[in-house]
mmCIF file of C-alpha atoms in Angstrom:
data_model
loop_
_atom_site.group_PDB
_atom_site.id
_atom_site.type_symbol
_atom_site.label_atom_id
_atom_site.label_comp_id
_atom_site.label_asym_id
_atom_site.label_seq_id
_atom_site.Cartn_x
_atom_site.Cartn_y
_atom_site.Cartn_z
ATOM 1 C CA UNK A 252 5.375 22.645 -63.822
ATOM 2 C CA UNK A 253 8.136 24.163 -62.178
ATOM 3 C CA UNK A 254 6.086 26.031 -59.802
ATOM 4 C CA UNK A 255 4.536 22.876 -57.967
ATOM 5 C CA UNK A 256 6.653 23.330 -55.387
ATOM 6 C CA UNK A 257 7.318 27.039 -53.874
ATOM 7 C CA UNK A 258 7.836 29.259 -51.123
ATOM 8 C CA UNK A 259 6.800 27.740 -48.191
ATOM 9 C CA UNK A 260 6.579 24.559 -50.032
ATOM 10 C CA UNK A 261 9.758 24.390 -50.741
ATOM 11 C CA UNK A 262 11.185 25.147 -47.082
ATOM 12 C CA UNK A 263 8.819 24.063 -44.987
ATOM 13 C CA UNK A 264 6.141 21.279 -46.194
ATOM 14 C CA UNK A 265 8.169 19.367 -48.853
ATOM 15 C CA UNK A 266 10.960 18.790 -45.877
ATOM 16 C CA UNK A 267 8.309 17.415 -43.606
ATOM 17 C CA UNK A 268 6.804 15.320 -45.994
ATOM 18 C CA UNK A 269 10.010 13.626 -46.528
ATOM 19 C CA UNK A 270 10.551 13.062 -42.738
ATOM 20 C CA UNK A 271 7.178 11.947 -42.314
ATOM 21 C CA UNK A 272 7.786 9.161 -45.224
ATOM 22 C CA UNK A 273 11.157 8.903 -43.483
ATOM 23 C CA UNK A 274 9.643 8.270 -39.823
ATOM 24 C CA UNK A 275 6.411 5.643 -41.016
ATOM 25 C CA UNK A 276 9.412 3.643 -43.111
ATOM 26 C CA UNK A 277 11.833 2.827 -40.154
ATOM 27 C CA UNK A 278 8.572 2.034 -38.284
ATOM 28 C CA UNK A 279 8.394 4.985 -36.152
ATOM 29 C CA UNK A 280 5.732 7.471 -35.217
ATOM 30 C CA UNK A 281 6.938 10.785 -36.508
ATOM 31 C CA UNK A 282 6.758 13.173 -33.573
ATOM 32 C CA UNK A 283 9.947 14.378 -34.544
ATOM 33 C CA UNK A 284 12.374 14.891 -37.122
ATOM 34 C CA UNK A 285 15.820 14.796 -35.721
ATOM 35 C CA UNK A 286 17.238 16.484 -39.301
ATOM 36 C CA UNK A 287 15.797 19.531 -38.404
ATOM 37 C CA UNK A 288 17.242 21.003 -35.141
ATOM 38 C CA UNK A 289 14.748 24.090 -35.241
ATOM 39 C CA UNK A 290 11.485 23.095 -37.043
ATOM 40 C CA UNK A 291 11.428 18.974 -35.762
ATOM 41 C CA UNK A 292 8.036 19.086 -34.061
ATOM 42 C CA UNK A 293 6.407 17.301 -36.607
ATOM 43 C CA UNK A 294 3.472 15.849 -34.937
ATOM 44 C CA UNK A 295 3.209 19.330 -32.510
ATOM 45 C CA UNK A 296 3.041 21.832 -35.564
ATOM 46 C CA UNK A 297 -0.122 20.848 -36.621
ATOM 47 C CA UNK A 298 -0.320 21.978 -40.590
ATOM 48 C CA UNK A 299 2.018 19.285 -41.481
ATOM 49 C CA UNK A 300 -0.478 16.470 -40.619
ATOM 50 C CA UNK A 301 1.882 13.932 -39.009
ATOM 51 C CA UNK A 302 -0.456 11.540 -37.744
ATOM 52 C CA UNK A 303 -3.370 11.711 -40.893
ATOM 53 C CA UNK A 304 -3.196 8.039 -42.441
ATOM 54 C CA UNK A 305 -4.172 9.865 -46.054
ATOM 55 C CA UNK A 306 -0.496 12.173 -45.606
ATOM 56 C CA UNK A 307 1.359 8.596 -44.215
ATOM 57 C CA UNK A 308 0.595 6.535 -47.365
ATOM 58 C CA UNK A 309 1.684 9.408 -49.764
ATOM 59 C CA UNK A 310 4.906 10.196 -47.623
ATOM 60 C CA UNK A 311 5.794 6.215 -47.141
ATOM 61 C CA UNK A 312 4.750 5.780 -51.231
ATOM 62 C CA UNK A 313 7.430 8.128 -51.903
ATOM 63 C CA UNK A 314 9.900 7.160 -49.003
ATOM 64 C CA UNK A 315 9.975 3.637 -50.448
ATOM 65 C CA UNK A 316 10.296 5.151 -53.733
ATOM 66 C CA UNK A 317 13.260 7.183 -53.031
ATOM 67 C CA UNK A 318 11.387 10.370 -54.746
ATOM 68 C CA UNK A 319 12.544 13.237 -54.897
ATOM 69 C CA UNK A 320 10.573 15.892 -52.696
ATOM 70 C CA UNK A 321 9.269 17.493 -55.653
ATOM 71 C CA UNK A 322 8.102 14.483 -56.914
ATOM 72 C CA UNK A 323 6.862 13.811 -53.538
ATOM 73 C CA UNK A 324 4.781 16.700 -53.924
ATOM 74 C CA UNK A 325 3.273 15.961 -57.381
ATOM 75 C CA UNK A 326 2.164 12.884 -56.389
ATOM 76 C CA UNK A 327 0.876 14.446 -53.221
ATOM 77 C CA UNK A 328 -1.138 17.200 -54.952
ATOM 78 C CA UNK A 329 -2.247 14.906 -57.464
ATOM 79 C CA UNK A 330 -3.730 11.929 -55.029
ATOM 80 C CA UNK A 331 -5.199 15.090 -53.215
ATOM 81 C CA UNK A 332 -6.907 16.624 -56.178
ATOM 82 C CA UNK A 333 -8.647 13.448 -57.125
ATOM 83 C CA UNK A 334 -9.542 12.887 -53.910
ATOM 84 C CA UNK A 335 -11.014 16.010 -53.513
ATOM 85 C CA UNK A 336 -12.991 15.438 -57.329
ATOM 86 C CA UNK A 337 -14.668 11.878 -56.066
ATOM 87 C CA UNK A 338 -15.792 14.080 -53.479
ATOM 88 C CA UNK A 339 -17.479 16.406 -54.912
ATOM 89 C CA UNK A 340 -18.846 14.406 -57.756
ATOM 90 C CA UNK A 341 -20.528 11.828 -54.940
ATOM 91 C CA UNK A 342 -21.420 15.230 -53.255
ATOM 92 C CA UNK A 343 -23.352 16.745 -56.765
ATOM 93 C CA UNK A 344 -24.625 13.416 -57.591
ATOM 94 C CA UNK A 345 -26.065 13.021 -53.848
ATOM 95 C CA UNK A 346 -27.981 16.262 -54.295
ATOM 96 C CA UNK A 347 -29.523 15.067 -57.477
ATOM 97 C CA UNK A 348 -27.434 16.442 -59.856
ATOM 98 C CA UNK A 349 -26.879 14.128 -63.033
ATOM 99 C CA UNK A 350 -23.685 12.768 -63.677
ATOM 100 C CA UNK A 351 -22.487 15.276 -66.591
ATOM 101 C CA UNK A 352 -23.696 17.792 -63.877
ATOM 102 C CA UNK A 353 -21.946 16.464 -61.321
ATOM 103 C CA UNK A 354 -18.217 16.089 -63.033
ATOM 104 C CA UNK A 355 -18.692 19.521 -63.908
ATOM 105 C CA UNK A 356 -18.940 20.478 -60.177
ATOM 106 C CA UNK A 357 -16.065 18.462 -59.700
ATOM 107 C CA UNK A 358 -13.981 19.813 -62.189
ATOM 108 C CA UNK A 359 -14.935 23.373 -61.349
ATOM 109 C CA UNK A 360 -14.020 23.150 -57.743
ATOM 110 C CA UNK A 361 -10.869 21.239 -57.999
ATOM 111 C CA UNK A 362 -9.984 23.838 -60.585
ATOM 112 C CA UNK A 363 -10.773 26.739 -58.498
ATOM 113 C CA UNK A 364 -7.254 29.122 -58.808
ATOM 114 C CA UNK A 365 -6.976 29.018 -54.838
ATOM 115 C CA UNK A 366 -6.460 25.515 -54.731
ATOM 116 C CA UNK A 367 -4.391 25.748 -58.373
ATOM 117 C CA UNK A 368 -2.325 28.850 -57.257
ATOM 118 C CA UNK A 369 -2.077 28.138 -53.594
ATOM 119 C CA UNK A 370 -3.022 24.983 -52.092
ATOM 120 C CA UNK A 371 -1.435 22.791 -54.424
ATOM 121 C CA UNK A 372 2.273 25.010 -54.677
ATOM 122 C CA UNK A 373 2.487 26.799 -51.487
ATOM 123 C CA UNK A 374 0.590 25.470 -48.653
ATOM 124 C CA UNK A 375 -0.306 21.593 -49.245
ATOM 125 C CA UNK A 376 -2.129 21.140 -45.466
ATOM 126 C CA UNK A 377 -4.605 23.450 -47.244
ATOM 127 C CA UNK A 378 -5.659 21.160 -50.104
ATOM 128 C CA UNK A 379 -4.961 17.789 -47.828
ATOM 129 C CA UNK A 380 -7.905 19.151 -45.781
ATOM 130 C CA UNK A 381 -10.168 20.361 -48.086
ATOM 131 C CA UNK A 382 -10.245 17.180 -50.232
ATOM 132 C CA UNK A 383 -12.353 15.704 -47.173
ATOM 133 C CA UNK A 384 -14.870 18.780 -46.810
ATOM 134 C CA UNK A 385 -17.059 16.867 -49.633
ATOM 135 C CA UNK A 386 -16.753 13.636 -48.514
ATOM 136 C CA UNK A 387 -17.451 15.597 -44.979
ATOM 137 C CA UNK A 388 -21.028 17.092 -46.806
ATOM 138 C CA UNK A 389 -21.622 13.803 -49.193
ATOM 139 C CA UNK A 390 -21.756 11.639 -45.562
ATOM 140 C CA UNK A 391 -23.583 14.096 -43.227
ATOM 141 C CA UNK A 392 -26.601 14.459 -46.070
ATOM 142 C CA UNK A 393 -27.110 10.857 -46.397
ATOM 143 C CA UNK A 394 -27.123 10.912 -41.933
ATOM 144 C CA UNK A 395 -29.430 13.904 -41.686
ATOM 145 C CA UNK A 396 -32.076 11.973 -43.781
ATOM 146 C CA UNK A 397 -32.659 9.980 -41.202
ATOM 147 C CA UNK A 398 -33.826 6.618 -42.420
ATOM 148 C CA UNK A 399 -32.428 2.943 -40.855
ATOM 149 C CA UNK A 400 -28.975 4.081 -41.885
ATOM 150 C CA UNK A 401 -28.782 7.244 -40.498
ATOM 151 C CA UNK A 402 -26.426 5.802 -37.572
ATOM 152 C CA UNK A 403 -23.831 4.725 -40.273
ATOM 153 C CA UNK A 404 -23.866 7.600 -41.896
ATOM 154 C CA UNK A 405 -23.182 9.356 -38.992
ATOM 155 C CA UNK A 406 -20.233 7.623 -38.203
ATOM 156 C CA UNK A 407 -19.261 7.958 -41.905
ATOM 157 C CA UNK A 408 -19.577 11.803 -41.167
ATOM 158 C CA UNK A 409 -17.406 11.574 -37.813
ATOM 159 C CA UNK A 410 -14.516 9.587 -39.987
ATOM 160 C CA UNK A 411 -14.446 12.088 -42.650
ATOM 161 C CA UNK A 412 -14.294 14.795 -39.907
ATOM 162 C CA UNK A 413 -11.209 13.029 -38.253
ATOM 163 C CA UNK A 414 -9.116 13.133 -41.670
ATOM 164 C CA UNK A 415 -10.255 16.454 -42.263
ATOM 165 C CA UNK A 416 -9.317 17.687 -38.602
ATOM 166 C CA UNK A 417 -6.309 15.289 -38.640
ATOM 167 C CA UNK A 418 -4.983 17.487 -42.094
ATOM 168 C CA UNK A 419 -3.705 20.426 -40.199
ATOM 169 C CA UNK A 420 -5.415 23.583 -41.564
ATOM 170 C CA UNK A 421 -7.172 25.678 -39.036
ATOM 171 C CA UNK A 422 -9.462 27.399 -42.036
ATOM 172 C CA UNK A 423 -10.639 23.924 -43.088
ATOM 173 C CA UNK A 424 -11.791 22.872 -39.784
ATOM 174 C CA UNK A 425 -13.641 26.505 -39.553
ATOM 175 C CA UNK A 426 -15.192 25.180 -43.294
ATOM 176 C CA UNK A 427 -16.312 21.846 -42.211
ATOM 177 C CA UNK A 428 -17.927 22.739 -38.705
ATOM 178 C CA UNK A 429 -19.760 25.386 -40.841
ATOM 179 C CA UNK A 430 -20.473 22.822 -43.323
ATOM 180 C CA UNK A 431 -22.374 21.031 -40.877
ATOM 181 C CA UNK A 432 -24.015 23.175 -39.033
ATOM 182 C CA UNK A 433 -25.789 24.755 -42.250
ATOM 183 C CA UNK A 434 -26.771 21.207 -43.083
ATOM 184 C CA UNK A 435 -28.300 20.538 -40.090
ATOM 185 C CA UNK A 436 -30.242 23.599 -39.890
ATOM 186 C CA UNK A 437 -31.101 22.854 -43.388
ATOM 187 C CA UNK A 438 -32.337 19.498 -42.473
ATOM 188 C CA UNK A 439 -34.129 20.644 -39.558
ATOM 189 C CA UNK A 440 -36.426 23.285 -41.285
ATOM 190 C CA UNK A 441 -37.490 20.571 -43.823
ATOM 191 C CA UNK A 442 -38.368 18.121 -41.373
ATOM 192 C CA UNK A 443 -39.993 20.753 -38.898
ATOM 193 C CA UNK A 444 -43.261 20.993 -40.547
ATOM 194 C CA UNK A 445 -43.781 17.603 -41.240
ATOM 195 C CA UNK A 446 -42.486 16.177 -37.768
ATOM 196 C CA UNK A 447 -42.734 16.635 -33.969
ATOM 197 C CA UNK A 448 -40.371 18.355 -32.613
ATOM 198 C CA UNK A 449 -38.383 15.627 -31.165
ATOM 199 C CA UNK A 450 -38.001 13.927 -35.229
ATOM 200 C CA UNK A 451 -36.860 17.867 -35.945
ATOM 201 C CA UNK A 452 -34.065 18.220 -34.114
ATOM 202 C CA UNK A 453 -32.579 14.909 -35.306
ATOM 203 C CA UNK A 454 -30.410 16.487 -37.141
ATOM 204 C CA UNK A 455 -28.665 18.529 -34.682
ATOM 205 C CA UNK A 456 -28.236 15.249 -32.770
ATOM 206 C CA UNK A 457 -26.993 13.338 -35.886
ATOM 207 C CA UNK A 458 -24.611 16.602 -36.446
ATOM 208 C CA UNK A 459 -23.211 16.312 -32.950
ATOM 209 C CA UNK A 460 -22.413 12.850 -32.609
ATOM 210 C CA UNK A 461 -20.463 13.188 -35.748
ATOM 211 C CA UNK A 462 -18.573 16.247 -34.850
ATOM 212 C CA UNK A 463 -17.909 14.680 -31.159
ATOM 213 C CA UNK A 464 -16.580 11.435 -33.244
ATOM 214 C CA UNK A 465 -14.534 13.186 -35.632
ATOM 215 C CA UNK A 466 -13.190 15.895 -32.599
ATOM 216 C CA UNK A 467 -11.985 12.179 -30.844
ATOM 217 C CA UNK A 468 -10.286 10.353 -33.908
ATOM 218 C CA UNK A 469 -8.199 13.641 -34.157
ATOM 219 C CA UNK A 470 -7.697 14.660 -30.771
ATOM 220 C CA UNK A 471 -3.623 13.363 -30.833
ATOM 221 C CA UNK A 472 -3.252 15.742 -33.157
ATOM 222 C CA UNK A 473 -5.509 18.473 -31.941
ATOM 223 C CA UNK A 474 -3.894 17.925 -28.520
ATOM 224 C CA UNK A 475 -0.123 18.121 -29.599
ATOM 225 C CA UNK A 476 -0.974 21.334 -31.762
ATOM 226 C CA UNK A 477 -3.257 22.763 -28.399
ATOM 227 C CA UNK A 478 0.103 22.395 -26.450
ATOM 228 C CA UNK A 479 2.428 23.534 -29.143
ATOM 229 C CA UNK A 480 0.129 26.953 -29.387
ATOM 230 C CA UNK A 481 0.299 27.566 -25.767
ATOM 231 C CA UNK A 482 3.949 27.405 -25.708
ATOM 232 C CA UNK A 483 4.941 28.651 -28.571
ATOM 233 C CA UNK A 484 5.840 31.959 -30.358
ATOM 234 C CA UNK A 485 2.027 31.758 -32.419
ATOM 235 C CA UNK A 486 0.046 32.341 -29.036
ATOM 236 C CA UNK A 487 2.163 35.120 -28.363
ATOM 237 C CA UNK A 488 1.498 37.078 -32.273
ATOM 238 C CA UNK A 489 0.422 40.565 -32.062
ATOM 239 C CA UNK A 490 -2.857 41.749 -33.882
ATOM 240 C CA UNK A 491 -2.848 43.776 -36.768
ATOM 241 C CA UNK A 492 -2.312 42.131 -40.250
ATOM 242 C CA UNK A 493 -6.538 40.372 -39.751
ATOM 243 C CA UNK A 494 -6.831 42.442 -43.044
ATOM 244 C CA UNK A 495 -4.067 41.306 -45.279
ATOM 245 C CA UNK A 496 -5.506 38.941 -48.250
ATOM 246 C CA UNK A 497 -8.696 39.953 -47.751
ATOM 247 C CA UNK A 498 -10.992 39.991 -50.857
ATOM 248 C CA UNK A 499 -12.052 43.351 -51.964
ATOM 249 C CA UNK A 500 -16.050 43.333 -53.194
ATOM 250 C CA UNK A 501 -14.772 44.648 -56.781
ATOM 251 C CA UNK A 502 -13.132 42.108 -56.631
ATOM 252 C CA UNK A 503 -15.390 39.126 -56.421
ATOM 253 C CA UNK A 504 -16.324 40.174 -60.002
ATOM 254 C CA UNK A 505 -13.190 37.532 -60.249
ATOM 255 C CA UNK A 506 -16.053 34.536 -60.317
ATOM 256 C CA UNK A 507 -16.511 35.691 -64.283
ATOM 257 C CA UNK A 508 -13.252 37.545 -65.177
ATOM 258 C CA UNK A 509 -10.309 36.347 -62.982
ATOM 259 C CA UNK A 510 -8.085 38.865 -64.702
ATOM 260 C CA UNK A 511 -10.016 42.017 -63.166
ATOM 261 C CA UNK A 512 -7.485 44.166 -61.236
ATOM 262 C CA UNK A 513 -8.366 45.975 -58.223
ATOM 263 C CA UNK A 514 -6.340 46.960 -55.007
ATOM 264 C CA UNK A 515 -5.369 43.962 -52.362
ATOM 265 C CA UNK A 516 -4.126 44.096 -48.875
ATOM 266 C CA UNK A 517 -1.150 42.074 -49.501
ATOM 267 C CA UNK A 518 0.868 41.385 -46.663
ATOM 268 C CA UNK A 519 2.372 44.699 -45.573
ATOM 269 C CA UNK A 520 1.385 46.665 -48.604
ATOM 270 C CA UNK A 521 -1.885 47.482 -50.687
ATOM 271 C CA UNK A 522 -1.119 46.570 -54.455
ATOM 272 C CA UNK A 523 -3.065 45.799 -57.448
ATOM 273 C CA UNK A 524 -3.951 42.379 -57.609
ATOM 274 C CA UNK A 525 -5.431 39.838 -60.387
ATOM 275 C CA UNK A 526 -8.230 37.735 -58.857
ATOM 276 C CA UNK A 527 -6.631 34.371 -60.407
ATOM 277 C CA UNK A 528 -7.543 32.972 -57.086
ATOM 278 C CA UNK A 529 -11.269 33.019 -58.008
ATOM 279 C CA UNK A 530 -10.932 31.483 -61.435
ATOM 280 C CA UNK A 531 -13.060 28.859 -62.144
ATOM 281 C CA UNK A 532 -16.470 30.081 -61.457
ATOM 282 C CA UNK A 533 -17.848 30.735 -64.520
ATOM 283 C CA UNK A 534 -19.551 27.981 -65.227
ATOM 284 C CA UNK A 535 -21.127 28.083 -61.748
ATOM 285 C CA UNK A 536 -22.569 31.280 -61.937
ATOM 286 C CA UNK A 537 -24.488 30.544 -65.142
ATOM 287 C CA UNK A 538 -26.001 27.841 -63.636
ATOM 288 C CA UNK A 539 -26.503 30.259 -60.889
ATOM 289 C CA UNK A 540 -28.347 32.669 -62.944
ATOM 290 C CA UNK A 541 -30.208 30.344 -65.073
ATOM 291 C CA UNK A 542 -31.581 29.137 -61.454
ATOM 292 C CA UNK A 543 -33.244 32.342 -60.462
ATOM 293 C CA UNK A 544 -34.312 32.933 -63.645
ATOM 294 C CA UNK A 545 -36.189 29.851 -64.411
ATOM 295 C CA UNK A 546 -36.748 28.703 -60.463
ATOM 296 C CA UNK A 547 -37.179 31.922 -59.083
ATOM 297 C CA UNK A 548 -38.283 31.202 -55.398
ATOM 298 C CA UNK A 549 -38.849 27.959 -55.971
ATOM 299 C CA UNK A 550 -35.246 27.642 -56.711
ATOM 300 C CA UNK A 551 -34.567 29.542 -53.468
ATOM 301 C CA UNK A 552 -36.020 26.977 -51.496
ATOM 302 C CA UNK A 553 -34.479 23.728 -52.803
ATOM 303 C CA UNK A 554 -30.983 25.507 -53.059
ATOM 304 C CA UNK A 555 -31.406 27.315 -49.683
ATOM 305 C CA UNK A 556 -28.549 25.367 -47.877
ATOM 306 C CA UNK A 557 -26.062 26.049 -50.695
ATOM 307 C CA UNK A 558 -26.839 29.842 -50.797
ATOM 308 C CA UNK A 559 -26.715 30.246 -47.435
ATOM 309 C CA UNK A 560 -23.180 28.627 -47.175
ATOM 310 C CA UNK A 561 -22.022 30.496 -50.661
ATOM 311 C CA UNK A 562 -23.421 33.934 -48.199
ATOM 312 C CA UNK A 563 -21.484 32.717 -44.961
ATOM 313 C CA UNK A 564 -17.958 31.850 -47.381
ATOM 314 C CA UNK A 565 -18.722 35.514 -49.286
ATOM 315 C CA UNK A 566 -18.900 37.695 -45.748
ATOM 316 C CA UNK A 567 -15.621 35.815 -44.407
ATOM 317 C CA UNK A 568 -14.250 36.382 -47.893
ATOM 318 C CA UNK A 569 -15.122 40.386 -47.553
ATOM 319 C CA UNK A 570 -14.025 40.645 -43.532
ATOM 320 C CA UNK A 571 -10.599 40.978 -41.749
ATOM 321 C CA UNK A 572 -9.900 37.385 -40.072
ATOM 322 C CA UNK A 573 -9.216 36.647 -36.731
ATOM 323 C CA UNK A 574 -5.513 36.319 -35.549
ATOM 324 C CA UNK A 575 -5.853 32.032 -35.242
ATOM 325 C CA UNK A 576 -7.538 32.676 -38.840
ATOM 326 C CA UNK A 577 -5.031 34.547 -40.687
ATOM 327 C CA UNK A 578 -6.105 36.078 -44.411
ATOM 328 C CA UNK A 579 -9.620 35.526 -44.907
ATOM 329 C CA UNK A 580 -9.028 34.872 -48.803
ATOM 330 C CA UNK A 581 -8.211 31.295 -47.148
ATOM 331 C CA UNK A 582 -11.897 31.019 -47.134
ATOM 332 C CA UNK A 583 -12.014 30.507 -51.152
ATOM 333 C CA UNK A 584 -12.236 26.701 -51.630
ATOM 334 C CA UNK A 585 -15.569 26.739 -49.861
ATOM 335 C CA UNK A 586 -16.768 29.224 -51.504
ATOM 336 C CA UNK A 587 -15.855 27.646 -54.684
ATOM 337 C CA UNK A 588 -17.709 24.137 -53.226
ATOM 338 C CA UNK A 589 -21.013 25.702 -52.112
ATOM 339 C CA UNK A 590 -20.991 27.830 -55.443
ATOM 340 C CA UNK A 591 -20.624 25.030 -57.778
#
């Protein structure tokens, strides 16, 4: 479609996508882009995931290729969105879903209209980071069982992490260390009862190794952004626009009718607004229903990890972010995950 490619896209991640492919096929690291005389930092400005092996291959694919950018981005997106199904189907299918169950999870998520509307035509580090986050929760719930393979599943977990990390979007690495600190706690109150204590806070052990791992595969990365923030124009950002693309509470009535209108902070103005970014969650929120009917508390307790994180995504969702965490509606694609 013509609109796989827009707006900041088009100016900003297309371009370094290209020098990236550009950099990896002369055999160079691509720190930076000497094309660009004011936007060259590749590797420093973190969202455009210079040093992420699952960005190189794409950008050298299409390098080689001599595609043009907006090809370069189709094939981008479209590597990325299966990606980002295979994880969530080995996610569902790890939490005992069935396999018609679990494609329908996949398909859901990946169809959510965040990553449709947004990730995949505006800002690509946002869908290059969340195609890890179920790969991120598939890994860490095979480590927090414990069990002789716990240790590679950990370091599973901490590999995931670095790609995730290593993708550039500051709102995914919020979603995955939130990820795994609700499955740890998760793991820890089913173990507590039936464990000593020391067996009960495995978990929290398994979660920090893999969070310490993943924190030191990306740390180039995390480093050159860390020094690009301090001296650059971002650190320096007054407060004040935390509650633009927020997502009104009318408006999460989006999940069943995406094409309810209600009043959004959009950048500098209030307007009204379609929710097409919360298409796709229809199909969740029967299941959802049919749950607590049927389960009732017994549902609540098997699905108390996924609630709690579908709670968590809803609040951040609802409140103004933080000026590192720009426009909470950002927040979406997890919701969309822990929904499903």
């Amino acid at each position: 479609p013509a609109t796989a490619c827009r707006d900041d896209c088009q100016i900003q991640h297309a371009p370094a996508l290209a020098a990236i492919g550009r950099a990896w096929l002369a055999g160079e690291v691509p720190l930076l882009d000497r094309a660009s005389w004011y936007g060259g930092a590749l590797a420093a400005e973190h969202q455009y995931g210079a040093l992420s092996p699952a960005i190189a291959l794409p950008a050298l694919a299409a390098a080689a290729a001599r595609l043009d950018p907006v090809d370069a981005v189709r094939l981008f997106v479209a590597l990325h969105l299966a990606l980002a199904a295979a994880g969530c189907f080995l996610f569902a299918r790890g939490r005992g879903l069935g396999a018609g169950f679990a494609l329908l999870v996949a398909l859901a998520t990946c169809g959510n209209g965040y990553l449709l509307t947004w990730a995949a035509s505006d800002w690509l580090p946002a869908l290059a980071s969340f195609a890890w986050l179920p790969w991120l929760g598939w890994a860490c719930d095979r480590a927090l069982e414990g069990g002789a393979r716990a240790r590679a599943w950990t370091v599973a977990s901490g590999a995931f992490l670095g790609l995730l990390l290593l993708a550039g979007w500051p709102h995914g690495d919020a979603m995955a260390l939130l990820l795994v600190a609700v499955l740890a706690v998760r793991a820890a109150a089913r173990r507590r009862g039936a464990a000593p204590f020391g067996h009960a806070a495995a978990p929290f052990g398994y979660a920090a190794v893999a969070t310490l791992l993943g924190l030191a595969l990306a740390a180039p990365a995390l480093l050159a952004a860390a020094e690009a923030w301090r001296a650059g124009a971002r650190s320096l950002w007054p407060a004040g626009d935390e509650a633009e693309w927020t997502v009104p509470a009318r408006a999460l009535v989006g999940w069943l009718w995406p094409g309810i209108t209600t009043e959004w902070q959009v950048f500098l103005w209030r307007r009204p607004h379609a929710a097409v970014e919360l298409s796709g969650g229809s199909f969740a929120l029967a299941g959802l229903a049919l749950g607590l009917v049927r389960g009732r508390l017994g549902f609540l307790r098997r699905a108390g990890d996924e609630l709690a994180l579908l709670a968590i995504a809803t609040a951040l969702l609802l409140l103004p972010g933080l000026p590192g965490f720009r426009w909470s509606f950002r927040f979406l694609p997890l919701a969309a995950l822990a929904l499903s």
